[in-house]
C-alpha cells in the first residue's frame, strides 16, 4: 500500500523481510507490544502492516476471557475453556513472542528491561534488554488494596485464571474443614463465612456465583453444614453497582436480600488478619471485627509498579493513572502508546480550544461566523470532543447546530461570545472511560488500524486542532462506542443496560448474556468449550472436587 515498489515475502524464519525493487533490504521498524490481554490481543489480531516487525512480551502466553472468570470460581466453566493460547495467533501473523515480564521501561534509550521466570521449576529468573522503535503498553492493571493492612497476605483477588482456581479450591476446602468432626457450631460458622469486598460488577457477580453454588450444589454435597454458611458483601459506598442504572442497583440489592446475602453498604474495610476482617461504619465511625473463612477482594484497580516508575520518568509522577492523548499516545513521551486499563485518555476541553476553533472556522476573518462557516465547524466539534454529544443528550437536543441556534436567536452571524456561551457547560460532561474489556478491545482495534494505514498518514501528522478535511488520511481520535453492560445476579438472572436507556432484568437477559458472551469469545475452540461447560452444568450440576 505504500510507495517505492515494496515487495513483501515471508520465508521460513519467523520474521518477514521487506525488499525494495532493487533488492535492498529495508530495516523495518520494531513494534514491541507489552501484554496479551484484552487490549494487546485485540491490537495483535487487527494488526497487519508488513512494514513492521512485531514482538510481543507478556508473562502470560494466553489471552484470558475475563468476563467468564467469576464462573470459574464455582466450576460452572472450566478455566481452560476461557483461555486462548497466543502462539497460534503469533504463527499466523508472523509475530514473535517472548514469555517474560517487562520490569522497566527506559524511554530515553528506547529499551525495555525484562525478566522471565521459569514457573515450573526452581531454575530462577533470566533477565534481558530489548530495543524498540515503537512501544505499545497493554499491561492492564493490578488489584488495588488501598494499602489496607493484611489484604495482600490474607485475601484472594479475582483477576487471573490462577486466582479463580485458587478461590475454587479454597471454597471447597472451607466446606471440607467445616465438615470435620469435633467442631463447635461457632467454629463451623466461621469457616464457611465468605466475605466479598467491593460491590462493583465483579464483586457482585462473584457473590451471585457463590450463592448459586451454595444453593444448587453445596446443599446436596454438604447437607450437614449447609445451614451454617453465610455470604457477606461489603461496600464502602451507599449502593452496590453504582455505575449502573438505579433500577438495576435496586433490583440487585433486593435480590441479594431475598437470597440471604448479607449486604453491608457504607462499610469500609480497615484491616484483615488471619481470622478476622475489620470494617469501619461510615457515619458512626464504629469499627467491627468479624471472623471469616475466606475473603475475596475486588475493590478496583491501580497502576502496576513498572508503569508507576515509567510515569515518574516522563513527568507524570503526580498522576494516578498514565495519561495518553486521544490518539492513545503517551503524553510526554515519543513513540509510546498505551491501551486498556493501564491508561486513561486525557480529553481536551472545548473551552481551552475555543478561540482556536473559532479562528479556524472563521475563514473570512470577519470576527463572526456566517452560515457556511458555522456549518463547517459543527460537525468537527462533535467529532473532536466526545463530551459535546453527552451534553446534547442531557439537554435533549438533537445536534450542536440546535444548541448554537438556541443561543444565537435569529442572528445570521455568530459571534465568539455567543459561541463561548453556548458551549460553556459542555466540558462538565467529560468522563473517563471505564476500565472494561469493551474499551480495551476497541482501543486495541483502533490503534492497529492506525498502524495499518501509517504510511498514508505519515506525511500528514495529526494534531489536537486539526479538523477533519485538513488532510484526507488523517487519523480520527479514538472514539468509544458503548454496546451496553451486563450484571449477572445469579439464579439465571441478569441485569442488562443497553444504549438508549434500555434496562432489562431477569431470565430473558440471562439468555441474552449467554449469547453475547458466547459470541464475544475469541475463537470457535473456546466458544465450543464454554457452551459445552454450560450444557454440562445444566445437566449434571457443578463439579465439586478441589
Ligand atoms: P488485561 O486484559 O489485564 O491484560 C494485561 C496483560 O498484560 C496480561 O496478558 C498480563 O499478563 C500482561 N502483563 C502484566 N504485567 C506485564 C508486564 N510487566 N510486562 C508485560 N506484560 C504484562 N470487562 C467487561 O467489559 N465486561 C465484563 O464482563 C468484565 N468482567 C470482568 C470480570 C473480572 C473477574 C475481571 C477481573 C475483569 C472484568 N472486566 C470486564 C474488565 C476487563 O477484564 C479489563 O478491563 C480488561 O482485561 C483490560 O484489558 P487490558 O488489556 O488493559 O488488561
Ligand atoms: Mg492487554
Ligand atoms: Mg484479559
Ligand atoms: Mg483505560
Ligand atoms: Mg466570518
Coordinates of C-alpha atoms and ligand atoms in Angstrom, one line a residue:
X1 CA 0.0 0.0 0.0
X2 CA 3.0 2.3 0.2
X3 CA 5.2 3.8 -2.5
X4 CA 8.7 2.8 -3.5
X5 CA 7.9 -0.6 -5.0
X6 CA 7.9 -2.5 -1.8
X7 CA 7.8 -6.3 -2.1
X8 CA 6.9 -8.4 0.8
X9 CA 7.5 -12.1 1.2
X10 CA 7.8 -14.5 4.1
X11 CA 10.5 -17.1 4.3
X12 CA 11.0 -19.9 6.8
X13 CA 12.2 -17.6 9.5
X14 CA 9.5 -16.2 11.7
X15 CA 10.1 -12.5 10.9
X16 CA 9.4 -11.3 7.4
X17 CA 11.8 -9.2 5.4
X18 CA 10.9 -6.3 3.1
X19 CA 12.9 -5.6 0.0
X20 CA 12.8 -2.7 -2.3
X21 CA 12.5 -3.2 -6.1
X22 CA 16.3 -3.3 -6.5
X23 CA 16.7 -5.9 -3.8
X24 CA 17.9 -3.8 -0.9
X25 CA 16.7 -4.9 2.5
X26 CA 14.9 -2.2 4.4
X27 CA 15.2 -2.1 8.2
X28 CA 11.7 -2.5 9.5
X29 CA 10.5 -0.6 12.5
X30 CA 10.1 -2.8 15.5
X31 CA 6.9 -2.6 17.4
X32 CA 7.1 -4.1 20.9
X33 CA 3.7 -5.0 22.5
X34 CA 3.6 -5.5 26.3
X35 CA 0.7 -7.7 27.3
X36 CA -1.6 -10.4 25.9
X37 CA -4.9 -9.3 27.5
X38 CA -7.9 -7.6 26.0
X39 CA -6.2 -4.6 24.5
X40 CA -3.0 -6.3 23.5
X41 CA -4.7 -9.3 21.9
X42 CA -7.1 -7.1 20.1
X43 CA -4.3 -4.9 18.8
X44 CA -2.4 -8.0 17.6
X45 CA -5.3 -9.6 15.9
X46 CA -6.2 -6.5 13.9
X47 CA -2.6 -5.5 13.1
X48 CA -1.5 -6.3 9.5
X49 CA 1.1 -3.9 8.3
X50 CA 4.0 -5.9 6.8
X51 CA 6.3 -2.9 7.1
X52 CA 6.7 -3.5 10.9
X53 CA 8.3 -6.3 12.9
X54 CA 6.1 -7.1 15.8
X55 CA 7.5 -8.5 19.1
X56 CA 5.2 -9.4 22.0
X57 CA 6.3 -9.6 25.6
X58 CA 3.9 -11.0 28.2
X59 CA 4.3 -13.2 31.2
X60 CA 1.2 -15.0 30.1
X61 CA 1.2 -17.0 26.9
X62 CA -2.5 -16.9 26.6
X63 CA -5.4 -14.5 26.3
X64 CA -8.0 -14.7 29.1
X65 CA -11.7 -14.0 28.6
X66 CA -12.2 -12.2 32.0
X67 CA -16.0 -11.8 31.9
X68 CA -16.4 -15.5 32.5
X69 CA -13.8 -15.7 35.3
X70 CA -16.3 -15.5 38.1
X71 CA -18.0 -18.6 36.6
X72 CA -14.7 -20.5 37.0
X73 CA -14.7 -19.9 40.8
X74 CA -17.5 -22.3 41.3
X75 CA -16.9 -24.7 38.4
X76 CA -19.6 -23.5 36.0
X77 CA -17.0 -23.0 33.4
X78 CA -13.5 -24.6 33.3
X79 CA -10.5 -22.3 33.3
X80 CA -9.2 -23.9 30.2
X81 CA -12.3 -23.0 28.3
X82 CA -11.8 -19.3 28.6
X83 CA -8.1 -19.3 27.7
X84 CA -6.8 -18.8 24.2
X85 CA -3.1 -19.6 23.7
X86 CA -1.4 -16.7 21.8
X87 CA 1.1 -18.8 20.0
X88 CA -1.4 -19.7 17.3
X89 CA -2.0 -16.0 16.5
X90 CA 1.7 -15.3 16.6
X91 CA 2.4 -18.0 14.0
X92 CA -0.5 -16.9 11.7
X93 CA 0.7 -13.3 11.8
X94 CA 4.4 -13.9 11.7
X95 CA 4.9 -12.1 15.1
X96 CA 7.5 -13.1 17.7
X97 CA 6.5 -13.8 21.3
X98 CA 8.7 -13.9 24.4
X99 CA 7.3 -15.1 27.7
X100 CA 8.6 -12.5 30.1
X101 CA 7.6 -9.6 32.2
X102 CA 8.7 -6.1 31.5
X103 CA 10.1 -4.7 34.7
X104 CA 11.5 -1.4 33.5
X105 CA 10.8 0.9 30.5
X106 CA 13.7 3.2 29.5
X107 CA 12.2 5.7 27.1
X108 CA 15.3 7.8 26.6
X109 CA 17.2 4.8 25.2
X110 CA 14.1 3.2 23.7
X111 CA 14.7 0.0 25.6
X112 CA 12.8 -2.3 27.9
X113 CA 14.2 -4.4 30.6
X114 CA 12.6 -7.8 31.1
X115 CA 12.6 -10.8 33.4
X116 CA 11.5 -14.2 32.6
X117 CA 10.5 -16.6 35.3
X118 CA 10.5 -20.4 35.0
X119 CA 7.3 -21.1 36.8
X120 CA 7.5 -24.9 36.6
X121 CA 10.9 -25.3 38.3
X122 CA 13.2 -23.5 40.7
X123 CA 15.7 -22.5 38.0
X124 CA 15.1 -18.9 38.8
X125 CA 14.9 -15.9 36.5
X126 CA 16.6 -14.8 33.3
X127 CA 17.0 -11.1 32.6
X128 CA 17.4 -9.3 29.3
X129 CA 17.0 -6.0 27.5
X130 CA 15.1 -5.4 24.3
X131 CA 15.1 -2.4 21.9
X132 CA 12.0 -0.9 20.4
X133 CA 11.2 1.7 17.8
X134 CA 7.5 1.8 18.9
X135 CA 6.2 0.6 22.2
X136 CA 2.6 -0.4 22.9
X137 CA 1.9 -0.7 26.6
X138 CA -1.1 -3.0 27.2
X139 CA -0.2 -4.4 30.6
X140 CA -3.5 -3.8 32.3
X141 CA -3.7 -3.0 36.0
X142 CA -3.3 -4.7 39.3
X143 CA -5.8 -5.1 42.1
X144 CA -6.0 -2.1 44.3
X145 CA -5.8 -2.7 48.1
X146 CA -5.7 1.0 49.0
X147 CA -2.8 -0.1 51.3
X148 CA -5.3 -1.8 53.6
X149 CA -3.3 -3.9 56.1
X150 CA -3.4 -7.7 55.7
X151 CA -5.2 -7.7 52.3
X152 CA -2.1 -8.9 50.3
X153 CA -1.5 -11.7 52.8
X154 CA -4.9 -12.9 53.6
X155 CA -7.4 -12.1 50.8
X156 CA -7.9 -13.6 47.4
X157 CA -8.0 -11.4 44.3
X158 CA -10.0 -12.3 41.2
X159 CA -8.0 -11.1 38.3
X160 CA -6.2 -14.1 36.7
X161 CA -7.2 -17.7 35.8
X162 CA -5.0 -18.9 38.7
X163 CA -6.9 -16.7 41.1
X164 CA -10.2 -18.2 40.1
X165 CA -8.8 -21.7 40.5
X166 CA -7.4 -20.9 44.0
X167 CA -10.7 -19.4 45.0
X168 CA -12.4 -22.6 43.8
X169 CA -10.1 -24.8 45.8
X170 CA -10.4 -22.6 48.8
X171 CA -14.2 -22.6 48.8
X172 CA -14.3 -26.4 48.7
X173 CA -11.6 -26.6 51.3
X174 CA -13.7 -24.4 53.6
X175 CA -16.6 -26.9 53.3
X176 CA -14.3 -29.9 53.9
X177 CA -12.8 -28.2 57.0
X178 CA -16.3 -27.2 58.3
X179 CA -17.4 -30.8 58.0
X180 CA -14.7 -32.2 60.2
X181 CA -15.9 -33.8 63.4
X182 CA -15.5 -32.2 66.9
X183 CA -16.0 -28.6 65.8
X184 CA -18.3 -26.2 67.7
X185 CA -21.1 -24.5 65.9
X186 CA -19.2 -21.2 66.2
X187 CA -16.1 -22.7 64.5
X188 CA -18.2 -24.2 61.7
X189 CA -19.9 -20.8 61.1
X190 CA -16.5 -19.0 61.0
X191 CA -15.0 -21.4 58.5
X192 CA -17.8 -21.1 56.0
X193 CA -18.3 -17.4 56.3
X194 CA -17.4 -16.0 52.9
X195 CA -16.7 -12.3 52.7
X196 CA -16.6 -10.4 49.4
X197 CA -15.2 -6.9 49.5
X198 CA -16.4 -4.5 46.8
X199 CA -19.9 -4.0 45.3
X200 CA -18.8 -3.4 41.7
X201 CA -19.7 -5.7 38.9
X202 CA -17.0 -8.3 39.7
X203 CA -17.7 -8.5 43.4
X204 CA -21.5 -8.7 42.8
X205 CA -21.1 -11.3 40.2
X206 CA -18.8 -13.4 42.3
X207 CA -21.2 -13.2 45.3
X208 CA -24.0 -14.3 43.0
X209 CA -22.0 -17.2 41.6
X210 CA -21.0 -18.3 45.1
X211 CA -24.6 -18.1 46.3
X212 CA -25.8 -20.2 43.3
X213 CA -23.1 -22.8 44.2
X214 CA -24.2 -22.9 47.8
X215 CA -27.9 -23.3 47.0
X216 CA -27.7 -25.6 44.0
X217 CA -24.8 -27.8 44.8
X218 CA -23.4 -27.5 48.4
X219 CA -26.8 -28.2 49.9
X220 CA -26.7 -31.6 48.3
X221 CA -23.0 -32.3 48.9
X222 CA -22.6 -31.0 52.4
X223 CA -26.1 -31.2 53.9
X224 CA -24.8 -31.2 57.5
X225 CA -23.1 -27.8 57.4
X226 CA -25.1 -26.1 54.7
X227 CA -27.2 -24.2 57.3
X228 CA -24.1 -22.5 58.7
X229 CA -22.9 -20.9 55.5
X230 CA -23.0 -17.1 55.1
X231 CA -22.0 -14.7 52.4
X232 CA -21.3 -11.1 53.4
X233 CA -20.8 -8.4 50.7
X234 CA -19.1 -5.3 51.9
X235 CA -19.3 -2.0 50.0
X236 CA -17.9 1.4 51.1
X237 CA -20.4 3.4 49.1
X238 CA -24.1 3.8 49.6
X239 CA -25.1 1.3 47.0
X240 CA -23.7 -1.7 45.0
X241 CA -23.4 -1.5 41.2
X242 CA -23.4 2.3 41.4
X243 CA -22.2 2.7 37.8
X244 CA -25.4 1.1 36.6
X245 CA -28.9 2.4 36.3
X246 CA -30.7 2.9 39.6
X247 CA -33.3 0.3 38.7
X248 CA -30.6 -2.3 38.4
X249 CA -29.0 -1.3 41.7
X250 CA -32.4 -1.6 43.4
X251 CA -33.2 -4.9 41.8
X252 CA -29.8 -6.4 42.8
X253 CA -30.0 -5.2 46.3
X254 CA -33.5 -6.6 46.8
X255 CA -32.5 -9.9 45.2
X256 CA -29.5 -10.3 47.4
X257 CA -31.6 -9.6 50.4
X258 CA -34.1 -12.3 49.4
X259 CA -31.2 -14.7 48.7
X260 CA -29.9 -14.1 52.2
X261 CA -26.7 -12.5 51.1
X262 CA -25.7 -10.2 53.9
X263 CA -25.2 -6.9 52.1
X264 CA -23.5 -4.2 54.1
X265 CA -23.1 -0.8 52.4
X266 CA -21.2 2.2 53.9
X267 CA -18.7 -0.2 55.4
X268 CA -15.1 0.3 54.7
X269 CA -12.6 -2.5 55.4
X270 CA -9.8 -1.2 57.5
X271 CA -7.8 -4.4 58.1
X272 CA -7.7 -8.1 57.6
X273 CA -6.0 -10.6 59.9
X274 CA -5.7 -14.4 59.5
X275 CA -9.1 -14.9 61.1
X276 CA -10.9 -11.6 61.3
X277 CA -11.9 -8.8 59.0
X278 CA -12.5 -5.3 60.4
X279 CA -14.8 -2.7 58.9
X280 CA -15.4 0.9 59.8
X281 CA -19.0 2.1 59.6
X282 CA -19.3 5.3 57.6
X283 CA -21.1 7.9 59.7
X284 CA -20.8 6.3 63.2
X285 CA -17.1 5.5 62.7
X286 CA -17.6 2.4 64.7
X287 CA -15.1 -0.4 63.9
X288 CA -16.4 -4.0 63.9
X289 CA -14.4 -7.2 63.5
X290 CA -15.9 -10.5 62.3
X291 CA -14.4 -13.9 61.9
X292 CA -14.3 -15.3 58.4
X293 CA -13.3 -18.4 56.5
X294 CA -12.4 -16.7 53.2
X295 CA -12.1 -13.2 51.8
X296 CA -12.3 -12.2 48.2
X297 CA -11.0 -8.6 47.5
X298 CA -12.5 -6.8 44.5
X299 CA -12.4 -3.1 45.0
X300 CA -10.9 -1.7 41.8
X301 CA -7.6 -1.4 40.2
X302 CA -4.3 0.5 40.4
X303 CA -1.2 1.1 38.3
X304 CA 1.4 -1.6 38.1
X305 CA 4.9 -0.8 39.6
X306 CA 6.5 -0.8 36.1
X307 CA 4.0 1.8 35.0
X308 CA 4.4 3.9 38.2
X309 CA 8.2 4.0 37.6
X310 CA 7.7 4.9 33.9
X311 CA 5.3 7.7 34.9
X312 CA 8.0 9.2 37.1
X313 CA 10.5 9.2 34.3
X314 CA 8.3 11.0 31.9
X315 CA 7.0 13.7 34.2
X316 CA 3.6 12.1 35.0
X317 CA 4.6 11.2 38.6
X318 CA 1.9 13.3 40.1
X319 CA -0.8 11.4 38.3
X320 CA -2.7 8.4 39.5
X321 CA -3.1 6.8 36.0
X322 CA -0.9 7.0 33.0
X323 CA -2.3 9.6 30.6
X324 CA -2.5 9.4 26.8
X325 CA -3.9 11.8 24.3
X326 CA -6.9 10.8 22.2
X327 CA -4.7 9.0 19.7
X328 CA -3.5 6.8 22.6
X329 CA 0.0 8.3 22.5
X330 CA 1.5 8.5 26.0
X331 CA 1.8 12.2 26.9
X332 CA 5.3 13.5 27.4
X333 CA 7.0 10.6 25.6
X334 CA 7.7 9.8 21.9
X335 CA 6.7 6.6 20.1
X336 CA 4.9 5.0 23.1
X337 CA 1.3 4.2 23.1
X338 CA -0.9 2.9 26.0
X339 CA -4.2 1.0 25.8
X340 CA -6.8 -0.5 28.1
X341 CA -6.7 -0.5 31.9
X342 CA -3.1 0.8 32.1
X343 CA -4.0 4.3 30.9
X344 CA -6.7 6.9 30.7
X345 CA -7.3 9.4 27.9
X346 CA -6.6 13.0 28.7
X347 CA -9.5 14.6 26.9
X348 CA -9.2 18.1 25.7
X349 CA -11.6 20.7 27.0
X350 CA -13.6 22.6 24.4
X351 CA -13.1 25.8 26.4
X352 CA -9.4 25.5 26.2
X353 CA -9.5 25.4 22.4
X354 CA -12.4 27.6 21.9
X355 CA -10.6 30.6 20.5
X356 CA -8.6 28.4 18.1
X357 CA -11.7 26.5 17.0
X358 CA -13.4 29.8 16.3
X359 CA -10.4 31.2 14.5
X360 CA -10.1 28.2 12.2
X361 CA -13.8 28.3 11.4
X362 CA -13.8 32.0 10.6
X363 CA -12.3 31.7 7.2
X364 CA -13.0 35.2 6.1
X365 CA -11.5 36.5 9.4
X366 CA -14.5 38.7 10.0
X367 CA -14.8 38.0 13.7
X368 CA -18.1 36.2 13.3
X369 CA -19.2 33.0 11.7
X370 CA -21.6 33.1 8.8
X371 CA -23.9 30.2 8.0
X372 CA -21.5 28.4 5.8
X373 CA -18.6 28.7 8.3
X374 CA -20.8 27.7 11.1
X375 CA -21.9 24.5 9.3
X376 CA -18.3 23.7 8.6
X377 CA -17.3 23.7 12.3
X378 CA -20.4 22.0 13.8
X379 CA -19.5 18.5 12.6
X380 CA -15.8 18.8 13.5
X381 CA -16.6 19.9 17.1
X382 CA -18.8 16.8 17.6
X383 CA -16.1 14.5 16.2
X384 CA -13.3 16.1 18.1
X385 CA -14.9 16.5 21.6
X386 CA -17.0 13.5 22.8
X387 CA -18.3 15.5 25.7
X388 CA -20.4 17.5 23.3
X389 CA -22.6 14.5 22.5
X390 CA -23.1 13.7 26.2
X391 CA -24.1 17.3 26.8
X392 CA -26.6 17.3 24.0
X393 CA -28.1 14.1 25.2
X394 CA -28.5 15.6 28.6
X395 CA -30.1 18.7 27.2
X396 CA -32.3 16.5 25.0
X397 CA -31.0 18.4 21.9
X398 CA -30.6 16.5 18.7
X399 CA -27.4 18.2 17.5
X400 CA -25.0 21.0 18.2
X401 CA -26.5 23.2 15.5
X402 CA -29.7 23.4 17.5
X403 CA -27.6 24.3 20.6
X404 CA -25.8 27.1 18.8
X405 CA -29.0 28.3 17.2
X406 CA -30.8 28.5 20.5
X407 CA -28.0 30.7 21.8
X408 CA -27.9 32.9 18.8
X409 CA -31.6 33.6 18.1
X410 CA -32.4 35.0 14.7
X411 CA -28.9 36.3 14.1
X412 CA -27.3 35.1 10.9
X413 CA -23.8 35.8 12.2
X414 CA -22.4 34.0 15.3
X415 CA -20.1 36.0 17.5
X416 CA -17.3 34.4 19.6
X417 CA -19.1 35.5 22.8
X418 CA -22.3 33.6 21.9
X419 CA -20.2 30.7 20.7
X420 CA -18.4 30.5 24.0
X421 CA -21.6 30.9 26.0
X422 CA -23.4 28.1 24.1
X423 CA -20.5 25.7 24.7
X424 CA -19.6 26.9 28.2
X425 CA -21.1 23.9 30.0
X426 CA -20.1 21.2 27.6
X427 CA -16.9 20.3 29.4
X428 CA -18.8 19.4 32.6
X429 CA -19.8 16.2 30.8
X430 CA -16.3 14.9 30.4
X431 CA -16.0 11.4 31.7
X432 CA -13.1 9.0 31.9
X433 CA -13.8 5.8 30.0
X434 CA -14.5 2.8 32.3
X435 CA -11.8 0.1 32.8
X436 CA -13.6 -2.6 30.8
X437 CA -12.8 -5.2 28.2
X438 CA -15.1 -3.4 25.9
X439 CA -13.0 -0.2 26.0
X440 CA -9.7 -2.2 25.9
X441 CA -10.6 -4.2 22.9
X442 CA -11.9 -1.2 20.9
X443 CA -8.7 0.7 21.7
X444 CA -6.6 -2.2 20.5
X445 CA -8.5 -2.4 17.3
X446 CA -8.3 1.4 16.8
X447 CA -4.6 1.5 17.2
X448 CA -4.0 -1.4 15.0
X449 CA -6.0 0.3 12.2
X450 CA -3.9 3.4 12.7
X451 CA -0.8 1.4 12.2
X452 CA -2.2 -0.4 9.2
X453 CA -2.5 2.9 7.4
X454 CA 0.5 4.6 8.9
X455 CA 2.4 5.1 5.6
X456 CA -0.6 7.0 4.2
X457 CA -0.7 9.2 7.3
X458 CA 2.9 9.8 8.0
X459 CA 3.1 12.8 5.7
X460 CA 0.1 14.3 7.4
X461 CA 0.7 14.1 11.1
X462 CA -2.3 14.7 13.3
X463 CA -2.6 17.3 16.0
X464 CA -5.2 18.3 18.5
X465 CA -6.6 21.1 16.4
X466 CA -6.5 19.6 13.0
X467 CA -10.0 19.1 11.9
X468 CA -11.4 16.6 9.5
X469 CA -10.9 17.7 6.0
X470 CA -7.5 19.2 6.5
X471 CA -5.8 16.0 5.3
X472 CA -7.7 13.2 3.9
X473 CA -5.8 10.4 5.5
X474 CA -5.5 11.9 9.0
X475 CA -6.5 9.6 11.8
X476 CA -9.6 10.4 13.8
X477 CA -9.1 10.4 17.5
X478 CA -10.2 7.3 19.4
X479 CA -13.9 7.2 20.0
X480 CA -15.6 4.7 22.3
X481 CA -18.9 3.0 21.3
X482 CA -20.8 1.6 24.2
X483 CA -22.7 -1.5 23.4
X484 CA -24.2 -2.0 26.9
X485 CA -23.2 -3.8 30.1
X486 CA -24.4 -6.8 31.9
X487 CA -24.5 -7.6 35.6
X488 CA -25.2 -11.3 36.2
X489 CA -27.0 -11.6 39.5
X490 CA -27.3 -15.4 40.0
X491 CA -30.2 -17.7 39.8
X492 CA -30.2 -17.5 36.0
X493 CA -31.0 -13.8 36.2
X494 CA -29.0 -11.0 34.7
X495 CA -29.4 -7.2 34.5
X496 CA -28.7 -5.6 31.2
X497 CA -28.2 -2.0 30.5
X498 CA -28.1 -1.2 26.8
X499 CA -27.6 2.0 24.9
X500 CA -30.6 4.3 24.8
X501 CA -31.6 3.9 28.4
X502 CA -32.8 0.4 27.9
X503 CA -32.8 -1.7 31.0
X504 CA -33.8 -5.3 31.2
X505 CA -33.6 -7.6 34.2
X506 CA -34.4 -11.2 34.6
X507 CA -34.2 -14.6 32.9
X508 CA -34.5 -13.2 29.4
X509 CA -31.5 -11.1 29.8
X510 CA -29.7 -14.1 31.1
X511 CA -30.1 -15.7 27.7
X512 CA -29.0 -12.5 26.1
X513 CA -25.9 -12.7 28.3
X514 CA -25.2 -16.3 27.3
X515 CA -25.4 -15.4 23.7
X516 CA -23.5 -12.2 23.8
X517 CA -20.6 -13.7 25.7
X518 CA -20.6 -16.8 23.6
X519 CA -20.3 -14.6 20.5
X520 CA -17.6 -12.4 22.1
X521 CA -15.3 -15.4 22.8
X522 CA -12.3 -15.0 20.6
X523 CA -12.3 -18.4 18.9
X524 CA -14.6 -21.2 17.9
X525 CA -12.5 -23.5 20.1
X526 CA -13.2 -21.5 23.3
X527 CA -16.7 -20.9 22.2
X528 CA -17.5 -24.6 21.9
X529 CA -15.7 -25.4 25.2
X530 CA -17.7 -22.7 27.1
X531 CA -21.0 -23.8 25.6
X532 CA -20.4 -27.4 26.4
X533 CA -19.4 -26.4 30.0
X534 CA -22.8 -24.6 30.3
X535 CA -24.6 -27.6 28.9
X536 CA -22.8 -30.0 31.2
X537 CA -23.6 -27.8 34.2
X538 CA -27.3 -27.7 33.2
X539 CA -27.4 -31.5 33.0
X540 CA -25.0 -32.7 35.7
X541 CA -24.5 -29.7 38.0
X542 CA -21.1 -28.4 39.0
X543 CA -18.0 -30.4 39.7
X544 CA -17.2 -30.1 43.4
X545 CA -13.8 -31.7 43.6
X546 CA -11.0 -29.4 44.5
Ligands
LIG1 P1 -5.5 -7.2 30.7 O1 -6.6 -7.9 30.0 O2 -5.5 -7.4 32.2 O3 -4.1 -7.7 30.1 C1 -2.9 -7.4 30.6 C2 -1.8 -8.2 30.0 O4 -0.6 -7.7 30.3 C3 -1.9 -9.7 30.5 O5 -1.6 -10.5 29.5 C4 -0.7 -9.7 31.5 O6 -0.2 -11.0 31.7 C5 0.3 -8.7 30.9 N1 1.2 -8.1 31.8 C6 1.1 -7.8 33.0 N2 2.2 -7.2 33.5 C7 3.1 -7.2 32.5 C8 4.4 -6.7 32.4 N3 5.1 -6.1 33.4 N4 5.0 -6.8 31.2 C9 4.4 -7.4 30.1 N5 3.1 -7.9 30.2 C10 2.5 -7.7 31.4 N6 -14.9 -6.0 31.3 C11 -16.0 -6.0 30.6 O7 -16.1 -5.2 29.7 N7 -17.1 -6.9 30.8 C12 -17.0 -7.8 31.8 O8 -18.0 -8.6 31.9 C13 -15.9 -7.9 32.6 N8 -15.8 -8.8 33.6 C14 -14.6 -8.9 34.3 C15 -14.5 -9.9 35.3 C16 -13.4 -10.0 36.1 C17 -13.3 -11.0 37.1 C18 -12.3 -9.1 35.8 C19 -11.0 -9.2 36.6 C20 -12.4 -8.1 34.8 C21 -13.6 -8.0 34.1 N9 -13.7 -7.0 33.1 C22 -14.8 -7.0 32.3 C23 -12.6 -6.0 32.9 C24 -11.6 -6.4 31.8 O9 -11.1 -7.7 32.0 C25 -10.5 -5.4 31.8 O10 -10.9 -4.1 31.6 C26 -9.5 -5.8 30.6 O11 -8.9 -7.0 30.9 C27 -8.5 -4.7 30.4 O12 -7.7 -5.1 29.3 P2 -6.1 -4.8 29.3 O13 -5.6 -5.3 28.0 O14 -5.9 -3.4 29.7 O15 -5.5 -5.7 30.5
LIG2 MG1 -3.6 -6.2 27.2
LIG3 MG1 -7.6 -10.1 29.7
LIG4 MG1 -8.2 2.9 30.2
LIG5 MG1 -16.7 35.1 9.4

